[in-house]
Amino acid sequence: MCVGVMGTALISPLYPLYKAAWQLRTSDISLIYVVYMVGALFGLLFMGRLSDTLGFRRVMLAGLLLGWGGTLLTMLAWSLPSLNVGRFAVGLSSSLIVTSASVGLVQISRDGASQRISMITSFLLAFGFGLGPLIGGFIGHWLPHPLMITYVPSLVLGVLAVYALMRVQLKHHEASMSAALGWRTFIPRMAWASRSDSLAFMLTCACPFFAFGVFGIYASMAPLFLETMIPWHGPVVSGTSIGVILLASAMTQLACARMSLRWCGLLGLLAVVLSNAMLVLNFKLGSPAVFIIGVCATASGHGLCLLAGISMVNRIASPTERSGLISTYLVCGYVGSIVPLIGVGWLADHHGLPVAISALGLGVIAAATPLAVWFFQHPRMREA
């Protein structure tokens, strides 16, 4: 799982290098990130149930091979369309790997360890996602031919991951588990909460929407706007900031696991508001301190929003509708990464990046502030 998702954000610190080498527009950079997210969304919607049909090892193997091929194509890309094909494959593979690995951890672990498995899954995901931009930043900053060399560690580790996967010992009934593929396997399993919980679920879905969205801005645009905010710039700076957000988000979730759900959602959404306010303000101030505050707020908001969101889904979902509600919840997160970035890219091409980021930031502040208060005051969030 860690190796599989490492390649997803590996490219983020390299966006300025691609922009300079290929004379790309800001909208082209946002498109690269959006294409990856569309691939991940496609995998979640249409292939999220493959592990139940084919078994986790087959699906994970397919995901690793697809991700390896997508990373290789990204490394060898000669144009924006070829790069986007590779990024779509990497996004699709990340969904296959995450869903199959989650199932696999349950199968190879002892009974009664569900809480430990959830913690392991969250840690591996955060570590893998965070490790990618750190590696990409360091290699892209100091080694020659960064648009090719950066992907070599991911390719090597991908081969090792395939080898290790084939050596995993499964129980006999799990190793032989397989069912025939049918068209129903590829039908998205989405659901909405009952009428009594509809408003609470809408507020819950706002959490991943804003969490994914604010991180998407940093993952796709930070390498482009950092040079206007702080005196240090380059792939290593942007890669470190993106990696820190993801790793600190995971630590926030662990540290706040026992926090009241209503406070978790309130503080998470307000942290998102603060991070966007710092981003807008820093286009005028250019202060490293303001930038650091913004990164910390982004990490805290990301972690608290995801913690509050998934906790609320588990609270209101019955066993029969949990998977459908989680799918809807995650789709809202992906949409939060895709739609705003398309608008930011278009605005940046026509009015400049500061105007585009500021417009998005002010929009988030206006929308997330009342939603945070609404989340806190809703009776369903108060229940123990």
GROMACS .gro file of C-alpha atoms in nm:
model
  384
    1MET     CA    1   0.000   0.000   0.000
    2CYS     CA    2   0.275   0.242   0.097
    3VAL     CA    3   0.472   0.182  -0.224
    4GLY     CA    4   0.157   0.191  -0.434
    5VAL     CA    5   0.045   0.536  -0.320
    6MET     CA    6   0.395   0.685  -0.300
    7GLY     CA    7   0.395   0.762  -0.671
    8THR     CA    8   0.070   0.956  -0.660
    9ALA     CA    9   0.212   1.284  -0.523
   10LEU     CA   10   0.568   1.224  -0.643
   11ILE     CA   11   0.511   1.458  -0.936
   12SER     CA   12   0.382   1.759  -0.739
   13PRO     CA   13   0.721   1.929  -0.672
   14LEU     CA   14   0.809   1.889  -1.040
   15TYR     CA   15   0.522   2.098  -1.180
   16PRO     CA   16   0.734   2.415  -1.225
   17LEU     CA   17   0.995   2.209  -1.412
   18TYR     CA   18   0.731   2.071  -1.648
   19LYS     CA   19   0.588   2.420  -1.692
   20ALA     CA   20   0.928   2.560  -1.789
   21ALA     CA   21   1.030   2.264  -2.008
   22TRP     CA   22   0.704   2.236  -2.202
   23GLN     CA   23   0.583   2.598  -2.183
   24LEU     CA   24   0.265   2.496  -2.001
   25ARG     CA   25  -0.008   2.725  -1.874
   26THR     CA   26  -0.131   2.720  -1.516
   27SER     CA   27  -0.450   2.549  -1.633
   28ASP     CA   28  -0.236   2.272  -1.784
   29ILE     CA   29  -0.074   2.214  -1.444
   30SER     CA   30  -0.411   2.199  -1.271
   31LEU     CA   31  -0.529   1.961  -1.544
   32ILE     CA   32  -0.246   1.717  -1.465
   33TYR     CA   33  -0.364   1.697  -1.104
   34VAL     CA   34  -0.732   1.682  -1.204
   35VAL     CA   35  -0.667   1.393  -1.445
   36TYR     CA   36  -0.503   1.198  -1.163
   37MET     CA   37  -0.802   1.264  -0.936
   38VAL     CA   38  -1.046   1.161  -1.212
   39GLY     CA   39  -0.857   0.832  -1.244
   40ALA     CA   40  -0.882   0.776  -0.870
   41LEU     CA   41  -1.252   0.865  -0.876
   42PHE     CA   42  -1.313   0.627  -1.168
   43GLY     CA   43  -1.144   0.345  -0.977
   44LEU     CA   44  -1.345   0.417  -0.663
   45LEU     CA   45  -1.679   0.428  -0.844
   46PHE     CA   46  -1.646   0.141  -1.089
   47MET     CA   47  -1.379  -0.090  -0.947
   48GLY     CA   48  -1.415  -0.055  -0.572
   49ARG     CA   49  -1.582  -0.396  -0.540
   50LEU     CA   50  -1.332  -0.600  -0.742
   51SER     CA   51  -1.155  -0.722  -0.427
   52ASP     CA   52  -1.478  -0.885  -0.310
   53THR     CA   53  -1.506  -1.067  -0.643
   54LEU     CA   54  -1.149  -1.155  -0.741
   55GLY     CA   55  -0.972  -1.150  -0.405
   56PHE     CA   56  -0.741  -0.882  -0.274
   57ARG     CA   57  -0.412  -1.023  -0.412
   58ARG     CA   58  -0.523  -1.026  -0.775
   59VAL     CA   59  -0.662  -0.675  -0.754
   60MET     CA   60  -0.357  -0.542  -0.571
   61LEU     CA   61  -0.128  -0.705  -0.827
   62ALA     CA   62  -0.327  -0.542  -1.107
   63GLY     CA   63  -0.306  -0.208  -0.925
   64LEU     CA   64   0.070  -0.234  -0.871
   65LEU     CA   65   0.132  -0.328  -1.235
   66LEU     CA   66  -0.096  -0.051  -1.362
   67GLY     CA   67   0.072   0.201  -1.132
   68TRP     CA   68   0.415   0.082  -1.244
   69GLY     CA   69   0.319   0.123  -1.608
   70GLY     CA   70   0.164   0.464  -1.543
   71THR     CA   71   0.476   0.580  -1.359
   72LEU     CA   72   0.697   0.455  -1.643
   73LEU     CA   73   0.483   0.640  -1.898
   74THR     CA   74   0.499   0.953  -1.681
   75MET     CA   75   0.878   0.926  -1.672
   76LEU     CA   76   0.902   0.884  -2.050
   77ALA     CA   77   0.626   1.135  -2.133
   78TRP     CA   78   0.701   1.349  -2.437
   79SER     CA   79   0.393   1.574  -2.426
   80LEU     CA   80   0.110   1.683  -2.200
   81PRO     CA   81  -0.138   1.424  -2.337
   82SER     CA   82   0.107   1.137  -2.281
   83LEU     CA   83   0.177   1.264  -1.930
   84ASN     CA   84  -0.194   1.281  -1.853
   85VAL     CA   85  -0.247   0.923  -1.971
   86GLY     CA   86   0.020   0.814  -1.727
   87ARG     CA   87  -0.133   1.019  -1.445
   88PHE     CA   88  -0.479   0.874  -1.509
   89ALA     CA   89  -0.331   0.524  -1.483
   90VAL     CA   90  -0.156   0.615  -1.157
   91GLY     CA   91  -0.480   0.756  -1.015
   92LEU     CA   92  -0.676   0.447  -1.114
   93SER     CA   93  -0.408   0.221  -0.966
   94SER     CA   94  -0.412   0.411  -0.636
   95SER     CA   95  -0.782   0.331  -0.588
   96LEU     CA   96  -0.726  -0.036  -0.670
   97ILE     CA   97  -0.431  -0.056  -0.430
   98VAL     CA   98  -0.600   0.123  -0.141
   99THR     CA   99  -0.924  -0.078  -0.158
  100SER     CA  100  -0.750  -0.414  -0.206
  101ALA     CA  101  -0.486  -0.345   0.060
  102SER     CA  102  -0.755  -0.255   0.313
  103VAL     CA  103  -0.924  -0.589   0.247
  104GLY     CA  104  -0.591  -0.771   0.250
  105LEU     CA  105  -0.485  -0.635   0.588
  106VAL     CA  106  -0.805  -0.771   0.738
  107GLN     CA  107  -0.748  -1.114   0.583
  108ILE     CA  108  -0.387  -1.162   0.690
  109SER     CA  109  -0.431  -1.020   1.042
  110ARG     CA  110  -0.555  -1.196   1.353
  111ASP     CA  111  -0.920  -1.181   1.448
  112GLY     CA  112  -1.025  -0.899   1.679
  113ALA     CA  113  -0.765  -0.655   1.554
  114SER     CA  114  -0.994  -0.426   1.354
  115GLN     CA  115  -0.894  -0.109   1.543
  116ARG     CA  116  -0.525  -0.184   1.500
  117ILE     CA  117  -0.581  -0.257   1.131
  118SER     CA  118  -0.756   0.078   1.085
  119MET     CA  119  -0.463   0.259   1.249
  120ILE     CA  120  -0.211   0.068   1.035
  121THR     CA  121  -0.407   0.149   0.720
  122SER     CA  122  -0.427   0.521   0.802
  123PHE     CA  123  -0.056   0.536   0.889
  124LEU     CA  124   0.058   0.353   0.574
  125LEU     CA  125  -0.158   0.573   0.354
  126ALA     CA  126  -0.032   0.894   0.512
  127PHE     CA  127   0.329   0.774   0.511
  128GLY     CA  128   0.314   0.667   0.147
  129PHE     CA  129   0.139   0.981   0.025
  130GLY     CA  130   0.374   1.201   0.230
  131LEU     CA  131   0.689   1.017   0.125
  132GLY     CA  132   0.619   1.075  -0.245
  133PRO     CA  133   0.653   1.456  -0.256
  134LEU     CA  134   0.950   1.445  -0.017
  135ILE     CA  135   1.139   1.212  -0.251
  136GLY     CA  136   1.024   1.405  -0.556
  137GLY     CA  137   1.133   1.734  -0.402
  138PHE     CA  138   1.480   1.620  -0.300
  139ILE     CA  139   1.558   1.442  -0.628
  140GLY     CA  140   1.404   1.718  -0.839
  141HIS     CA  141   1.607   1.983  -0.659
  142TRP     CA  142   1.954   1.832  -0.657
  143LEU     CA  143   1.988   1.550  -0.911
  144PRO     CA  144   2.029   1.588  -1.289
  145HIS     CA  145   1.747   1.508  -1.532
  146PRO     CA  146   1.480   1.535  -1.258
  147LEU     CA  147   1.186   1.473  -1.493
  148MET     CA  148   1.317   1.118  -1.539
  149ILE     CA  149   1.537   1.030  -1.239
  150THR     CA  150   1.267   1.123  -0.986
  151TYR     CA  151   1.052   0.825  -1.086
  152VAL     CA  152   1.326   0.561  -1.059
  153PRO     CA  153   1.280   0.491  -0.682
  154SER     CA  154   0.908   0.437  -0.732
  155LEU     CA  155   0.971   0.197  -1.021
  156VAL     CA  156   1.230  -0.003  -0.825
  157LEU     CA  157   1.011  -0.022  -0.516
  158GLY     CA  158   0.718  -0.124  -0.735
  159VAL     CA  159   0.908  -0.431  -0.854
  160LEU     CA  160   0.995  -0.520  -0.494
  161ALA     CA  161   0.630  -0.473  -0.391
  162VAL     CA  162   0.512  -0.716  -0.660
  163TYR     CA  163   0.771  -0.971  -0.547
  164ALA     CA  164   0.670  -0.933  -0.182
  165LEU     CA  165   0.300  -0.959  -0.267
  166MET     CA  166   0.352  -1.290  -0.446
  167ARG     CA  167   0.520  -1.430  -0.135
  168VAL     CA  168   0.236  -1.341   0.104
  169GLN     CA  169   0.094  -1.659   0.255
  170LEU     CA  170  -0.285  -1.666   0.255
  171LYS     CA  171  -0.523  -1.904   0.422
  172HIS     CA  172  -0.643  -2.167   0.177
  173HIS     CA  173  -1.002  -2.042   0.150
  174GLU     CA  174  -0.881  -1.685   0.103
  175ALA     CA  175  -0.621  -1.777  -0.158
  176SER     CA  176  -0.879  -1.966  -0.364
  177MET     CA  177  -1.156  -1.706  -0.321
  178SER     CA  178  -1.279  -1.588  -0.658
  179ALA     CA  179  -1.609  -1.527  -0.832
  180ALA     CA  180  -1.715  -1.462  -1.186
  181LEU     CA  181  -1.707  -1.104  -1.302
  182GLY     CA  182  -2.041  -0.957  -1.400
  183TRP     CA  183  -2.170  -0.619  -1.500
  184ARG     CA  184  -2.306  -0.567  -1.150
  185THR     CA  185  -1.950  -0.574  -1.016
  186PHE     CA  186  -1.881  -0.244  -1.190
  187ILE     CA  187  -2.197  -0.061  -1.083
  188PRO     CA  188  -2.115   0.220  -0.838
  189ARG     CA  189  -2.246   0.149  -0.490
  190MET     CA  190  -2.347   0.490  -0.361
  191ALA     CA  191  -2.613   0.578  -0.108
  192TRP     CA  192  -2.757   0.871   0.085
  193ALA     CA  193  -2.859   0.878   0.448
  194SER     CA  194  -3.218   0.841   0.561
  195ARG     CA  195  -3.437   1.150   0.568
  196SER     CA  196  -3.381   1.203   0.940
  197ASP     CA  197  -3.003   1.205   0.889
  198SER     CA  198  -2.996   1.376   0.549
  199LEU     CA  199  -2.884   1.717   0.675
  200ALA     CA  200  -2.627   1.564   0.910
  201PHE     CA  201  -2.484   1.362   0.622
  202MET     CA  202  -2.469   1.669   0.399
  203LEU     CA  203  -2.267   1.850   0.666
  204THR     CA  204  -2.050   1.540   0.701
  205CYS     CA  205  -1.976   1.537   0.327
  206ALA     CA  206  -1.863   1.899   0.352
  207CYS     CA  207  -1.566   1.778   0.559
  208PRO     CA  208  -1.391   1.574   0.285
  209PHE     CA  209  -1.497   1.829   0.021
  210PHE     CA  210  -1.301   2.107   0.190
  211ALA     CA  211  -1.022   1.881   0.321
  212PHE     CA  212  -0.945   1.735  -0.022
  213GLY     CA  213  -0.992   2.074  -0.185
  214VAL     CA  214  -0.750   2.269   0.034
  215PHE     CA  215  -0.488   1.996   0.003
  216GLY     CA  216  -0.540   1.987  -0.374
  217ILE     CA  217  -0.446   2.355  -0.393
  218TYR     CA  218  -0.115   2.288  -0.220
  219ALA     CA  219  -0.046   1.965  -0.411
  220SER     CA  220  -0.101   2.124  -0.751
  221MET     CA  221  -0.040   2.497  -0.710
  222ALA     CA  222   0.206   2.538  -0.421
  223PRO     CA  223   0.512   2.483  -0.643
  224LEU     CA  224   0.389   2.772  -0.859
  225PHE     CA  225   0.296   3.029  -0.592
  226LEU     CA  226   0.568   2.964  -0.332
  227GLU     CA  227   0.820   3.192  -0.499
  228THR     CA  228   0.587   3.488  -0.445
  229MET     CA  229   0.542   3.412  -0.073
  230ILE     CA  230   0.874   3.302   0.075
  231PRO     CA  231   1.241   3.362  -0.004
  232TRP     CA  232   1.309   2.989  -0.048
  233HIS     CA  233   1.170   2.799  -0.341
  234GLY     CA  234   1.239   2.502  -0.562
  235PRO     CA  235   1.118   2.140  -0.568
  236VAL     CA  236   1.262   2.057  -0.225
  237VAL     CA  237   1.066   2.339  -0.057
  238SER     CA  238   0.733   2.259  -0.221
  239GLY     CA  239   0.784   1.884  -0.180
  240THR     CA  240   0.861   1.924   0.189
  241SER     CA  241   0.556   2.144   0.250
  242ILE     CA  242   0.324   1.896   0.075
  243GLY     CA  243   0.477   1.599   0.258
  244VAL     CA  244   0.455   1.777   0.593
  245ILE     CA  245   0.085   1.848   0.539
  246LEU     CA  246   0.008   1.480   0.483
  247LEU     CA  247   0.227   1.346   0.763
  248ALA     CA  248   0.105   1.609   1.010
  249SER     CA  249  -0.253   1.533   0.908
  250ALA     CA  250  -0.202   1.169   1.007
  251MET     CA  251  -0.047   1.270   1.340
  252THR     CA  252  -0.340   1.505   1.404
  253GLN     CA  253  -0.587   1.221   1.352
  254LEU     CA  254  -0.399   0.999   1.595
  255ALA     CA  255  -0.366   1.274   1.857
  256CYS     CA  256  -0.732   1.380   1.836
  257ALA     CA  257  -0.891   1.036   1.807
  258ARG     CA  258  -1.078   1.085   2.137
  259MET     CA  259  -1.193   1.440   2.068
  260SER     CA  260  -1.567   1.509   2.066
  261LEU     CA  261  -1.700   1.473   1.713
  262ARG     CA  262  -1.873   1.811   1.707
  263TRP     CA  263  -1.556   1.989   1.823
  264CYS     CA  264  -1.349   1.791   1.575
  265GLY     CA  265  -1.567   1.901   1.283
  266LEU     CA  266  -1.587   2.261   1.403
  267LEU     CA  267  -1.212   2.299   1.454
  268GLY     CA  268  -1.135   2.115   1.130
  269LEU     CA  269  -1.351   2.340   0.915
  270LEU     CA  270  -1.229   2.653   1.096
  271ALA     CA  271  -0.870   2.540   1.037
  272VAL     CA  272  -0.954   2.514   0.666
  273VAL     CA  273  -1.089   2.870   0.685
  274LEU     CA  274  -0.768   2.987   0.857
  275SER     CA  275  -0.546   2.814   0.601
  276ASN     CA  276  -0.725   2.985   0.312
  277ALA     CA  277  -0.714   3.320   0.492
  278MET     CA  278  -0.337   3.284   0.538
  279LEU     CA  279  -0.299   3.190   0.172
  280VAL     CA  280  -0.490   3.498   0.054
  281LEU     CA  281  -0.310   3.726   0.301
  282ASN     CA  282   0.034   3.601   0.211
  283PHE     CA  283   0.006   3.706  -0.151
  284LYS     CA  284   0.031   4.061  -0.011
  285LEU     CA  285   0.271   4.002   0.281
  286GLY     CA  286   0.510   3.743   0.140
  287SER     CA  287   0.586   3.627   0.494
  288PRO     CA  288   0.748   3.289   0.575
  289ALA     CA  289   0.575   3.296   0.916
  290VAL     CA  290   0.232   3.339   0.758
  291PHE     CA  291   0.312   3.059   0.514
  292ILE     CA  292   0.411   2.824   0.798
  293ILE     CA  293   0.090   2.909   0.987
  294GLY     CA  294  -0.106   2.833   0.671
  295VAL     CA  295   0.065   2.495   0.623
  296CYS     CA  296   0.000   2.400   0.988
  297ALA     CA  297  -0.365   2.505   0.955
  298THR     CA  298  -0.397   2.304   0.635
  299ALA     CA  299  -0.255   1.992   0.800
  300SER     CA  300  -0.477   2.032   1.106
  301GLY     CA  301  -0.786   2.104   0.901
  302HIS     CA  302  -0.720   1.810   0.670
  303GLY     CA  303  -0.674   1.568   0.959
  304LEU     CA  304  -0.962   1.692   1.175
  305CYS     CA  305  -1.209   1.711   0.885
  306LEU     CA  306  -1.133   1.356   0.773
  307LEU     CA  307  -1.150   1.227   1.130
  308ALA     CA  308  -1.483   1.398   1.197
  309GLY     CA  309  -1.624   1.296   0.861
  310ILE     CA  310  -1.550   0.924   0.875
  311SER     CA  311  -1.654   0.910   1.241
  312MET     CA  312  -1.988   1.064   1.155
  313VAL     CA  313  -2.042   0.824   0.865
  314ASN     CA  314  -1.984   0.532   1.101
  315ARG     CA  315  -2.229   0.687   1.349
  316ILE     CA  316  -2.523   0.730   1.114
  317ALA     CA  317  -2.469   0.430   0.883
  318SER     CA  318  -2.627   0.091   0.938
  319PRO     CA  319  -2.415  -0.215   0.846
  320THR     CA  320  -2.604  -0.261   0.519
  321GLU     CA  321  -2.555   0.098   0.399
  322ARG     CA  322  -2.207   0.174   0.534
  323SER     CA  323  -2.017   0.096   0.212
  324GLY     CA  324  -2.258   0.305   0.005
  325LEU     CA  325  -2.234   0.604   0.239
  326ILE     CA  326  -1.854   0.581   0.250
  327SER     CA  327  -1.846   0.579  -0.131
  328THR     CA  328  -2.064   0.891  -0.142
  329TYR     CA  329  -1.847   1.050   0.126
  330LEU     CA  330  -1.527   0.985  -0.072
  331VAL     CA  331  -1.680   1.101  -0.400
  332CYS     CA  332  -1.756   1.436  -0.233
  333GLY     CA  333  -1.389   1.458  -0.141
  334TYR     CA  334  -1.272   1.386  -0.494
  335VAL     CA  335  -1.517   1.638  -0.636
  336GLY     CA  336  -1.374   1.891  -0.390
  337SER     CA  337  -1.033   1.836  -0.547
  338ILE     CA  338  -1.147   1.836  -0.909
  339VAL     CA  339  -1.403   2.111  -0.962
  340PRO     CA  340  -1.233   2.402  -0.777
  341LEU     CA  341  -0.899   2.334  -0.945
  342ILE     CA  342  -1.053   2.349  -1.290
  343GLY     CA  343  -1.186   2.694  -1.203
  344VAL     CA  344  -0.853   2.803  -1.051
  345GLY     CA  345  -0.666   2.697  -1.364
  346TRP     CA  346  -0.899   2.894  -1.590
  347LEU     CA  347  -0.887   3.205  -1.370
  348ALA     CA  348  -0.509   3.187  -1.343
  349ASP     CA  349  -0.471   3.182  -1.721
  350HIS     CA  350  -0.688   3.491  -1.763
  351HIS     CA  351  -0.626   3.695  -1.447
  352GLY     CA  352  -0.312   3.557  -1.284
  353LEU     CA  353  -0.247   3.300  -1.012
  354PRO     CA  354  -0.284   3.541  -0.714
  355VAL     CA  355  -0.632   3.643  -0.829
  356ALA     CA  356  -0.733   3.281  -0.888
  357ILE     CA  357  -0.609   3.152  -0.551
  358SER     CA  358  -0.753   3.454  -0.368
  359ALA     CA  359  -1.095   3.408  -0.530
  360LEU     CA  360  -1.101   3.042  -0.431
  361GLY     CA  361  -0.978   3.120  -0.079
  362LEU     CA  362  -1.243   3.385  -0.020
  363GLY     CA  363  -1.509   3.148  -0.152
  364VAL     CA  364  -1.396   2.875   0.088
  365ILE     CA  365  -1.397   3.121   0.380
  366ALA     CA  366  -1.751   3.234   0.296
  367ALA     CA  367  -1.883   2.877   0.261
  368ALA     CA  368  -1.692   2.687   0.529
  369THR     CA  369  -1.741   2.933   0.817
  370PRO     CA  370  -2.121   2.897   0.848
  371LEU     CA  371  -2.096   2.523   0.775
  372ALA     CA  372  -1.854   2.486   1.068
  373VAL     CA  373  -2.102   2.651   1.305
  374TRP     CA  374  -2.390   2.449   1.158
  375PHE     CA  375  -2.193   2.126   1.203
  376PHE     CA  376  -2.121   2.212   1.567
  377GLN     CA  377  -2.482   2.299   1.648
  378HIS     CA  378  -2.653   2.008   1.472
  379PRO     CA  379  -2.816   1.774   1.728
  380ARG     CA  380  -2.687   1.459   1.555
  381MET     CA  381  -2.328   1.567   1.612
  382ARG     CA  382  -2.392   1.600   1.985
  383GLU     CA  383  -2.485   1.237   2.040
  384ALA     CA  384  -2.229   1.021   2.214
   0.00000   0.00000   0.00000
